[in-house]
PDB file of C-alpha atoms in Angstrom:
ATOM      1  CA  GLY A 101     103.730  90.031 122.905  1.00  0.00           C
ATOM      2  CA  GLU A 102     101.776  90.713 119.759  1.00  0.00           C
ATOM      3  CA  ASP A 103     102.938  93.622 117.646  1.00  0.00           C
ATOM      4  CA  VAL A 104     102.135  94.878 114.152  1.00  0.00           C
ATOM      5  CA  GLU A 105     104.265  97.489 112.436  1.00  0.00           C
ATOM      6  CA  GLN A 106     103.759  99.580 109.318  1.00  0.00           C
ATOM      7  CA  SER A 107     105.401 102.601 107.784  1.00  0.00           C
ATOM      8  CA  LEU A 108     103.265 105.649 108.493  1.00  0.00           C
ATOM      9  CA  PHE A 109     103.240 107.434 105.122  1.00  0.00           C
ATOM     10  CA  LEU A 110     103.357 106.596 101.422  1.00  0.00           C
ATOM     11  CA  SER A 111     102.959 108.914  98.430  1.00  0.00           C
ATOM     12  CA  VAL A 112     102.492 107.718  94.861  1.00  0.00           C
ATOM     13  CA  ARG A 113     101.497 109.244  91.543  1.00  0.00           C
ATOM     14  CA  GLU A 114      98.099 108.472  90.081  1.00  0.00           C
ATOM     15  CA  GLY A 115      98.342 105.426  87.830  1.00  0.00           C
ATOM     16  CA  ASP A 116     101.402 103.990  89.584  1.00  0.00           C
ATOM     17  CA  SER A 117     101.336 100.938  91.838  1.00  0.00           C
ATOM     18  CA  SER A 118     101.317 101.338  95.622  1.00  0.00           C
ATOM     19  CA  VAL A 119     102.895  98.815  97.944  1.00  0.00           C
ATOM     20  CA  ILE A 120     102.076  99.003 101.640  1.00  0.00           C
ATOM     21  CA  ASN A 121     104.132  96.805 103.926  1.00  0.00           C
ATOM     22  CA  CYS A 122     103.430  95.290 107.324  1.00  0.00           C
ATOM     23  CA  THR A 123     105.331  93.082 109.748  1.00  0.00           C
ATOM     24  CA  TYR A 124     103.776  91.131 112.596  1.00  0.00           C
ATOM     25  CA  THR A 125     105.027  88.961 115.432  1.00  0.00           C
ATOM     26  CA  ASP A 126     102.223  86.488 116.251  1.00  0.00           C
ATOM     27  CA  SER A 127     102.631  83.375 114.137  1.00  0.00           C
ATOM     28  CA  SER A 128      99.376  81.835 115.411  1.00  0.00           C
ATOM     29  CA  SER A 129      97.124  84.126 113.364  1.00  0.00           C
ATOM     30  CA  THR A 130      94.802  82.184 111.107  1.00  0.00           C
ATOM     31  CA  TYR A 131      94.054  85.178 108.927  1.00  0.00           C
ATOM     32  CA  LEU A 132      95.747  88.495 108.235  1.00  0.00           C
ATOM     33  CA  TYR A 133      93.716  91.487 107.179  1.00  0.00           C
ATOM     34  CA  TRP A 134      93.874  94.802 105.373  1.00  0.00           C
ATOM     35  CA  TYR A 135      91.404  97.535 106.272  1.00  0.00           C
ATOM     36  CA  LYS A 136      90.896 100.922 104.612  1.00  0.00           C
ATOM     37  CA  GLN A 137      89.819 104.059 106.485  1.00  0.00           C
ATOM     38  CA  GLU A 138      88.669 107.106 104.568  1.00  0.00           C
ATOM     39  CA  PRO A 139      88.565 110.486 106.357  1.00  0.00           C
ATOM     40  CA  GLY A 140      85.967 110.642 109.111  1.00  0.00           C
ATOM     41  CA  ALA A 141      84.770 107.088 108.523  1.00  0.00           C
ATOM     42  CA  GLY A 142      85.055 103.702 110.167  1.00  0.00           C
ATOM     43  CA  LEU A 143      87.342 100.948 108.954  1.00  0.00           C
ATOM     44  CA  GLN A 144      86.282  99.024 105.876  1.00  0.00           C
ATOM     45  CA  LEU A 145      87.531  95.482 105.368  1.00  0.00           C
ATOM     46  CA  LEU A 146      89.443  95.429 102.085  1.00  0.00           C
ATOM     47  CA  THR A 147      90.773  91.921 101.900  1.00  0.00           C
ATOM     48  CA  TYR A 148      92.275  89.151 103.973  1.00  0.00           C
ATOM     49  CA  ILE A 149      94.543  86.200 103.429  1.00  0.00           C
ATOM     50  CA  PHE A 150      94.595  82.787 105.046  1.00  0.00           C
ATOM     51  CA  SER A 151      97.887  82.185 106.807  1.00  0.00           C
ATOM     52  CA  ASN A 152      98.816  79.151 104.708  1.00  0.00           C
ATOM     53  CA  MET A 153      98.549  81.107 101.449  1.00  0.00           C
ATOM     54  CA  ASP A 154     101.340  83.058  99.793  1.00  0.00           C
ATOM     55  CA  MET A 155      99.282  85.334  97.587  1.00  0.00           C
ATOM     56  CA  LYS A 156      95.739  86.485  97.038  1.00  0.00           C
ATOM     57  CA  GLN A 157      94.559  88.672  94.178  1.00  0.00           C
ATOM     58  CA  ASP A 158      91.288  90.577  94.064  1.00  0.00           C
ATOM     59  CA  GLN A 159      90.923  92.945  91.101  1.00  0.00           C
ATOM     60  CA  ARG A 160      93.468  95.750  91.650  1.00  0.00           C
ATOM     61  CA  LEU A 161      94.554  94.376  95.027  1.00  0.00           C
ATOM     62  CA  THR A 162      97.303  91.803  95.556  1.00  0.00           C
ATOM     63  CA  VAL A 163      98.209  90.537  99.008  1.00  0.00           C
ATOM     64  CA  LEU A 164     101.542  88.811  99.507  1.00  0.00           C
ATOM     65  CA  LEU A 165     102.373  86.877 102.656  1.00  0.00           C
ATOM     66  CA  ASN A 166     105.828  85.725 103.665  1.00  0.00           C
ATOM     67  CA  LYS A 167     105.043  83.632 106.714  1.00  0.00           C
ATOM     68  CA  LYS A 168     108.677  82.820 107.441  1.00  0.00           C
ATOM     69  CA  ASP A 169     109.572  86.513 107.706  1.00  0.00           C
ATOM     70  CA  LYS A 170     106.128  87.466 109.096  1.00  0.00           C
ATOM     71  CA  HIS A 171     105.776  90.063 106.373  1.00  0.00           C
ATOM     72  CA  LEU A 172     102.541  91.064 104.690  1.00  0.00           C
ATOM     73  CA  SER A 173     102.125  93.485 101.814  1.00  0.00           C
ATOM     74  CA  LEU A 174      99.245  95.079  99.946  1.00  0.00           C
ATOM     75  CA  ARG A 175      99.791  96.126  96.342  1.00  0.00           C
ATOM     76  CA  ILE A 176      97.288  98.433  94.689  1.00  0.00           C
ATOM     77  CA  ALA A 177      97.631  98.490  90.909  1.00  0.00           C
ATOM     78  CA  ASP A 178      96.803 101.626  88.897  1.00  0.00           C
ATOM     79  CA  THR A 179      96.363 103.713  92.062  1.00  0.00           C
ATOM     80  CA  GLN A 180      93.575 106.284  91.849  1.00  0.00           C
ATOM     81  CA  THR A 181      92.864 109.426  93.896  1.00  0.00           C
ATOM     82  CA  GLY A 182      89.983 107.539  95.528  1.00  0.00           C
ATOM     83  CA  ASP A 183      92.544 105.153  97.009  1.00  0.00           C
ATOM     84  CA  SER A 184      93.865 107.950  99.241  1.00  0.00           C
ATOM     85  CA  ALA A 185      93.165 106.740 102.780  1.00  0.00           C
ATOM     86  CA  ILE A 186      94.761 105.119 105.796  1.00  0.00           C
ATOM     87  CA  TYR A 187      95.418 101.403 105.416  1.00  0.00           C
ATOM     88  CA  PHE A 188      95.598  99.188 108.484  1.00  0.00           C
ATOM     89  CA  CYS A 189      97.169  95.770 108.673  1.00  0.00           C
ATOM     90  CA  ALA A 190      95.731  93.446 111.351  1.00  0.00           C
ATOM     91  CA  GLU A 191      96.419  89.993 112.690  1.00  0.00           C
ATOM     92  CA  SER A 192      93.978  87.873 114.616  1.00  0.00           C
ATOM     93  CA  GLY A 193      96.076  85.672 116.871  1.00  0.00           C
ATOM     94  CA  LYS A 194      95.504  87.371 120.208  1.00  0.00           C
ATOM     95  CA  ASN A 195      93.216  85.732 122.774  1.00  0.00           C
ATOM     96  CA  ASN A 196      92.661  82.655 120.593  1.00  0.00           C
ATOM     97  CA  GLY A 197      91.413  84.702 117.650  1.00  0.00           C
ATOM     98  CA  GLN A 198      88.958  86.846 119.610  1.00  0.00           C
ATOM     99  CA  ASN A 199      91.023  90.047 119.521  1.00  0.00           C
ATOM    100  CA  PHE A 200      92.682  91.639 116.545  1.00  0.00           C
ATOM    101  CA  VAL A 201      95.953  93.533 116.779  1.00  0.00           C
ATOM    102  CA  PHE A 202      96.138  96.475 114.390  1.00  0.00           C
ATOM    103  CA  GLY A 203      99.144  98.251 113.001  1.00  0.00           C
ATOM    104  CA  PRO A 204      99.418 102.038 113.297  1.00  0.00           C
ATOM    105  CA  GLY A 205      98.122 102.551 109.762  1.00  0.00           C
ATOM    106  CA  THR A 206      99.809 103.783 106.587  1.00  0.00           C
ATOM    107  CA  ARG A 207      98.508 107.044 105.169  1.00  0.00           C
ATOM    108  CA  LEU A 208      98.490 106.723 101.376  1.00  0.00           C
ATOM    109  CA  SER A 209      98.484 109.978  99.418  1.00  0.00           C
ATOM    110  CA  VAL A 210      97.851 109.774  95.687  1.00  0.00           C
ATOM    111  CA  LEU A 211      99.241 112.706  93.733  1.00  0.00           C
ATOM    112  CA  PRO A 212      97.702 113.773  90.411  1.00  0.00           C
TER     113      PRO A 212
ATOM    114  CA  SER B  19      75.579  90.505 106.835  1.00  0.00           C
ATOM    115  CA  GLN B  20      75.839  92.571 109.969  1.00  0.00           C
ATOM    116  CA  THR B  21      75.274  96.303 110.233  1.00  0.00           C
ATOM    117  CA  ILE B  22      76.727  98.374 113.047  1.00  0.00           C
ATOM    118  CA  HIS B  23      75.100 101.618 114.153  1.00  0.00           C
ATOM    119  CA  GLN B  24      76.769 104.221 116.317  1.00  0.00           C
ATOM    120  CA  TRP B  25      75.365 107.425 117.730  1.00  0.00           C
ATOM    121  CA  PRO B  26      75.801 110.188 117.966  1.00  0.00           C
ATOM    122  CA  ALA B  27      78.038 110.724 114.941  1.00  0.00           C
ATOM    123  CA  THR B  28      79.676 113.765 116.510  1.00  0.00           C
ATOM    124  CA  LEU B  29      79.666 115.150 120.032  1.00  0.00           C
ATOM    125  CA  VAL B  30      81.177 118.197 121.714  1.00  0.00           C
ATOM    126  CA  GLN B  31      81.227 118.040 125.489  1.00  0.00           C
ATOM    127  CA  PRO B  32      82.765 120.183 128.251  1.00  0.00           C
ATOM    128  CA  VAL B  33      85.401 118.794 130.585  1.00  0.00           C
ATOM    129  CA  GLY B  34      83.802 117.155 133.592  1.00  0.00           C
ATOM    130  CA  SER B  35      80.532 116.293 131.864  1.00  0.00           C
ATOM    131  CA  PRO B  36      79.237 112.699 131.539  1.00  0.00           C
ATOM    132  CA  LEU B  37      79.362 110.635 128.375  1.00  0.00           C
ATOM    133  CA  SER B  38      77.261 107.909 126.828  1.00  0.00           C
ATOM    134  CA  LEU B  39      78.011 106.500 123.380  1.00  0.00           C
ATOM    135  CA  GLU B  40      75.867 103.752 121.982  1.00  0.00           C
ATOM    136  CA  CYS B  41      76.546 100.976 119.535  1.00  0.00           C
ATOM    137  CA  THR B  42      73.958  98.533 118.219  1.00  0.00           C
ATOM    138  CA  VAL B  43      74.408  95.633 115.856  1.00  0.00           C
ATOM    139  CA  GLU B  44      71.964  94.099 113.392  1.00  0.00           C
ATOM    140  CA  GLY B  45      72.157  90.909 111.391  1.00  0.00           C
ATOM    141  CA  THR B  46      74.052  88.729 113.826  1.00  0.00           C
ATOM    142  CA  SER B  47      73.564  87.037 117.192  1.00  0.00           C
ATOM    143  CA  ASN B  48      75.870  86.639 120.149  1.00  0.00           C
ATOM    144  CA  PRO B  49      78.711  88.656 118.631  1.00  0.00           C
ATOM    145  CA  ASN B  50      81.902  89.777 120.275  1.00  0.00           C
ATOM    146  CA  LEU B  51      81.756  93.551 120.613  1.00  0.00           C
ATOM    147  CA  TYR B  52      84.644  96.017 120.834  1.00  0.00           C
ATOM    148  CA  TRP B  53      85.255  99.683 121.590  1.00  0.00           C
ATOM    149  CA  TYR B  54      88.331 101.324 120.078  1.00  0.00           C
ATOM    150  CA  ARG B  55      89.622 104.861 120.321  1.00  0.00           C
ATOM    151  CA  GLN B  56      91.593 106.539 117.580  1.00  0.00           C
ATOM    152  CA  ALA B  57      93.391 109.759 118.489  1.00  0.00           C
ATOM    153  CA  ALA B  58      93.963 112.249 115.664  1.00  0.00           C
ATOM    154  CA  GLY B  59      96.398 110.819 113.127  1.00  0.00           C
ATOM    155  CA  ARG B  60      97.013 107.741 115.238  1.00  0.00           C
ATOM    156  CA  GLY B  61      96.246 104.056 115.157  1.00  0.00           C
ATOM    157  CA  LEU B  62      93.565 102.140 117.022  1.00  0.00           C
ATOM    158  CA  GLN B  63      93.622 101.562 120.754  1.00  0.00           C
ATOM    159  CA  LEU B  64      91.396  98.754 122.030  1.00  0.00           C
ATOM    160  CA  LEU B  65      89.487 100.013 125.083  1.00  0.00           C
ATOM    161  CA  PHE B  66      86.987  97.259 125.904  1.00  0.00           C
ATOM    162  CA  TYR B  67      85.673  94.032 124.497  1.00  0.00           C
ATOM    163  CA  SER B  68      82.731  91.839 125.387  1.00  0.00           C
ATOM    164  CA  VAL B  69      82.029  88.197 124.600  1.00  0.00           C
ATOM    165  CA  GLY B  70      78.491  88.241 126.022  1.00  0.00           C
ATOM    166  CA  ILE B  71      75.821  90.141 127.939  1.00  0.00           C
ATOM    167  CA  GLY B  72      77.275  91.669 131.081  1.00  0.00           C
ATOM    168  CA  GLN B  73      80.799  90.455 130.262  1.00  0.00           C
ATOM    169  CA  ILE B  74      83.283  93.285 129.818  1.00  0.00           C
ATOM    170  CA  SER B  75      87.059  93.115 129.564  1.00  0.00           C
ATOM    171  CA  SER B  76      89.132  96.260 129.817  1.00  0.00           C
ATOM    172  CA  GLU B  77      92.385  96.532 127.926  1.00  0.00           C
ATOM    173  CA  VAL B  78      93.740  99.719 129.464  1.00  0.00           C
ATOM    174  CA  PRO B  79      93.081 101.573 132.720  1.00  0.00           C
ATOM    175  CA  GLN B  80      91.228 104.771 132.010  1.00  0.00           C
ATOM    176  CA  ASN B  81      88.459 107.203 132.710  1.00  0.00           C
ATOM    177  CA  LEU B  82      85.890 105.234 130.715  1.00  0.00           C
ATOM    178  CA  SER B  83      83.625 102.240 131.346  1.00  0.00           C
ATOM    179  CA  ALA B  84      81.581  99.963 129.117  1.00  0.00           C
ATOM    180  CA  SER B  85      78.384  97.989 129.516  1.00  0.00           C
ATOM    181  CA  ARG B  86      76.500  95.436 127.457  1.00  0.00           C
ATOM    182  CA  PRO B  87      72.892  95.400 128.649  1.00  0.00           C
ATOM    183  CA  GLN B  88      71.635  93.442 125.635  1.00  0.00           C
ATOM    184  CA  ASP B  89      73.172  90.975 123.210  1.00  0.00           C
ATOM    185  CA  ARG B  90      73.560  93.521 120.422  1.00  0.00           C
ATOM    186  CA  GLN B  91      74.020  96.726 122.401  1.00  0.00           C
ATOM    187  CA  PHE B  92      77.330  98.069 123.662  1.00  0.00           C
ATOM    188  CA  ILE B  93      77.611 101.333 125.574  1.00  0.00           C
ATOM    189  CA  LEU B  94      80.680 103.415 126.374  1.00  0.00           C
ATOM    190  CA  SER B  95      80.370 105.775 129.329  1.00  0.00           C
ATOM    191  CA  SER B  96      82.203 108.221 131.497  1.00  0.00           C
ATOM    192  CA  LYS B  97      81.137 110.046 134.653  1.00  0.00           C
ATOM    193  CA  LYS B  98      83.519 112.979 134.075  1.00  0.00           C
ATOM    194  CA  LEU B  99      85.208 113.616 130.759  1.00  0.00           C
ATOM    195  CA  LEU B 100      88.836 114.674 130.476  1.00  0.00           C
ATOM    196  CA  LEU B 101      90.441 116.625 127.641  1.00  0.00           C
ATOM    197  CA  SER B 102      92.424 113.503 126.791  1.00  0.00           C
ATOM    198  CA  ASP B 103      89.174 111.618 126.089  1.00  0.00           C
ATOM    199  CA  SER B 104      88.814 113.470 122.779  1.00  0.00           C
ATOM    200  CA  GLY B 105      89.082 111.187 119.782  1.00  0.00           C
ATOM    201  CA  PHE B 106      87.271 109.048 117.278  1.00  0.00           C
ATOM    202  CA  TYR B 107      85.463 106.130 118.918  1.00  0.00           C
ATOM    203  CA  LEU B 108      84.835 103.029 116.878  1.00  0.00           C
ATOM    204  CA  CYS B 109      82.594 100.113 117.718  1.00  0.00           C
ATOM    205  CA  ALA B 110      83.286  96.765 116.087  1.00  0.00           C
ATOM    206  CA  CYS B 111      81.718  93.326 116.093  1.00  0.00           C
ATOM    207  CA  LYS B 112      82.949  89.858 115.289  1.00  0.00           C
ATOM    208  CA  GLY B 113      81.513  86.391 115.376  1.00  0.00           C
ATOM    209  CA  GLN B 114      82.708  84.114 118.155  1.00  0.00           C
ATOM    210  CA  GLY B 115      84.515  81.777 115.796  1.00  0.00           C
ATOM    211  CA  LYS B 116      88.283  81.948 115.745  1.00  0.00           C
ATOM    212  CA  THR B 117      88.339  82.767 112.035  1.00  0.00           C
ATOM    213  CA  ASP B 118      85.498  85.298 111.980  1.00  0.00           C
ATOM    214  CA  THR B 119      86.227  88.775 110.661  1.00  0.00           C
ATOM    215  CA  GLN B 120      85.900  91.995 112.616  1.00  0.00           C
ATOM    216  CA  TYR B 121      83.601  94.685 111.172  1.00  0.00           C
ATOM    217  CA  PHE B 122      83.440  98.325 112.171  1.00  0.00           C
ATOM    218  CA  GLY B 123      80.765 100.940 112.713  1.00  0.00           C
ATOM    219  CA  PRO B 124      80.953 104.477 111.278  1.00  0.00           C
ATOM    220  CA  GLY B 125      82.444 105.962 114.456  1.00  0.00           C
ATOM    221  CA  THR B 126      81.664 108.828 116.836  1.00  0.00           C
ATOM    222  CA  ARG B 127      83.894 111.885 116.905  1.00  0.00           C
ATOM    223  CA  LEU B 128      84.127 113.237 120.451  1.00  0.00           C
ATOM    224  CA  THR B 129      85.632 116.626 121.213  1.00  0.00           C
ATOM    225  CA  VAL B 130      86.102 117.561 124.850  1.00  0.00           C
ATOM    226  CA  LEU B 131      86.591 121.294 125.444  1.00  0.00           C
TER     227      LEU B 131
END
């Protein structure tokens, strides 16, 4: 069945780069997504990548996709304290694209 | 772009009491609608989804039910709350296209005492 896995915690120093990793099992996903959840809030779509792309860059965010290994990563350059949040990876292959499968979320802590 | 409203924002209810959480969507028509629950420090659990008025699919057996009386209204209910129903409830919407993105509301924090 569909499954998305992420490491649960990541700590980095302010100004360093953060890399959040995700693996998924459903190869039929057209898009793969990264969402950000700040404390007490809903999920905010950060970025997404089309499944036939290897990389997408958007300002401080870089998404890398290794489709062969079903591995997705999110790199945040020059990490700031405002980047502290939970980051969810999601794939959209379930039920012909109607349902997303989310990973457990990676809690990013940015240390001063 | 669509906007998703949820209310109430927070709710404290005693065990055994009923529940009604509401989600409404603006800026889109005929969306897919979803209810998720997020336990403290945990990931998202899909509870229900709906592809149209009156059409509800349940992902997990539970104490809750959902209804969609109007195209852009999705309601989560319970007749008798359990302690284990505590959590953060998120409503989401998505267009019906295969490549449409899912967007989330601000959530309702429910505490059952």
